[in-house]
Amino acid sequence: MRRTTTWSIALVTSLAISGATGATVAAAATTAPVAAGTAAVTVGGSQDPTTARLLATIEADLPADWTARKAAALERFGIERSTAQEAVERAIDPTQYQCAPTRLDAYVGGLLAGVDPRIFRVLASVGALDYATYDAILFGSQGAPGYALPKAYVNELSQSFRAAQKFWDTDGSDIQLMAMHGDLMTDPARISPILQIVFGVPRPDADAIAAAVAELVATDPGLQGGQSPIFTLNAFAFSAAGETDPALSRLPDKLVFGDGMLDALQAIGVGDIGPRAVLGHEYAHHVQYDAGLTASPLTGPEATRRTELMADAFGTYFVTHKRGLALNAARVLEAEQSFYQVGDCGFDRPGHHGTPNQRLAASTWGWSVADAAQKQGHVLPSLTLDAQFEAKLPELVAPDA
Ligand SMILES: [Zn+2]
């Protein structure tokens, strides 16, 4: 069961043809592929002795079956590949790049412009682009200073979150709203427990790898001491309901915004509506968890597409509804269209989260239901809205089915 449902901006974006920066990263990556076979990390020659020493430390201390452990951890925590990791993979294999460069490609390319490609490649290999996500799941808590929402967003997101808790008929009082920041990336004492708990790395090796990762991040100016948005380019809903894994079962439900995701929304021109639309979408995943709407007769990509399109529909229903956030529907749909487009070139993953057309159709339908309900000032029970959604789903996917 998927427990950690990311917001799917740019799941299939690429650096490969996003200008000189992308080309540099692609070329560097091609000479020494990430996660090739069972080799943990393939370290390229570095002229800088400090970098070379740190890379060698990581290579020496990683378990031999690292690639398998990394995949198992993603599965265990229900985490989708991070946007940055997807981007790196596309950069390694540019033939997978099948759509025109977007504003997000330019944004991601810009983030990596000043980063040593060898360092970035190794950080991606050791799973470092997911450390902030694992950290927030395992250790994050609402109200803790280390997970505080950025000042510029705290009012908007907190108020919208409380509105969602009131709006939906599911009990969201146990969900914790928080941010994730990149500061752990230079703190070995925070990285080592992740390596131990998530990946099963023995303490001494975990400490050594954590120290090397933290030093690499600290020494590459392009990574901004961990503050580069590349480490937190994610927003997700987490629930451990029904989970028996002892490391996870006692964790509270969470809704987490990465600093990098908020930065990316600004960068692609949807900073006004984007954060609340993402909150609406992620909160809708919690409605699904709590109302038992995640399961269906569908399997594989079609099952994921159903829950994602439902989250798009429910999220838009909430943000446009007069008793929800009452945001301007035209602007909401325009912003959503814009981020669905940058988020999906999806030819190699048909139907994974729905195509831009399908996602916009789902959002537009969510708004139309809210609009029709306004005269009664009535919010539909989640199960009623779901029944309407299930009936509509074949029509929503039809244009690109
Ligand atoms: Zn989602």
CSV table of C-alpha atoms in Angstrom, one decimal, residues 7 11 15 38 69 84 95 118 135 173 184 230 326:
chain,number,residue,atom,x,y,z
A,7,TRP,CA,2.8,15.6,-5.4
A,11,LEU,CA,8.0,13.2,-12.2
A,15,LEU,CA,17.9,17.8,-17.6
A,38,THR,CA,24.9,-4.0,-8.1
A,69,ARG,CA,18.5,-1.7,-0.2
A,84,ALA,CA,15.5,15.2,-8.7
A,95,THR,CA,16.7,9.0,-25.2
A,118,ARG,CA,30.6,13.9,-9.8
A,135,ASP,CA,13.9,12.4,8.1
A,173,SER,CA,-7.2,16.1,13.6
A,184,LEU,CA,20.2,18.0,7.8
A,230,ILE,CA,17.3,20.0,-4.9
A,326,ALA,CA,-13.1,29.9,-2.1
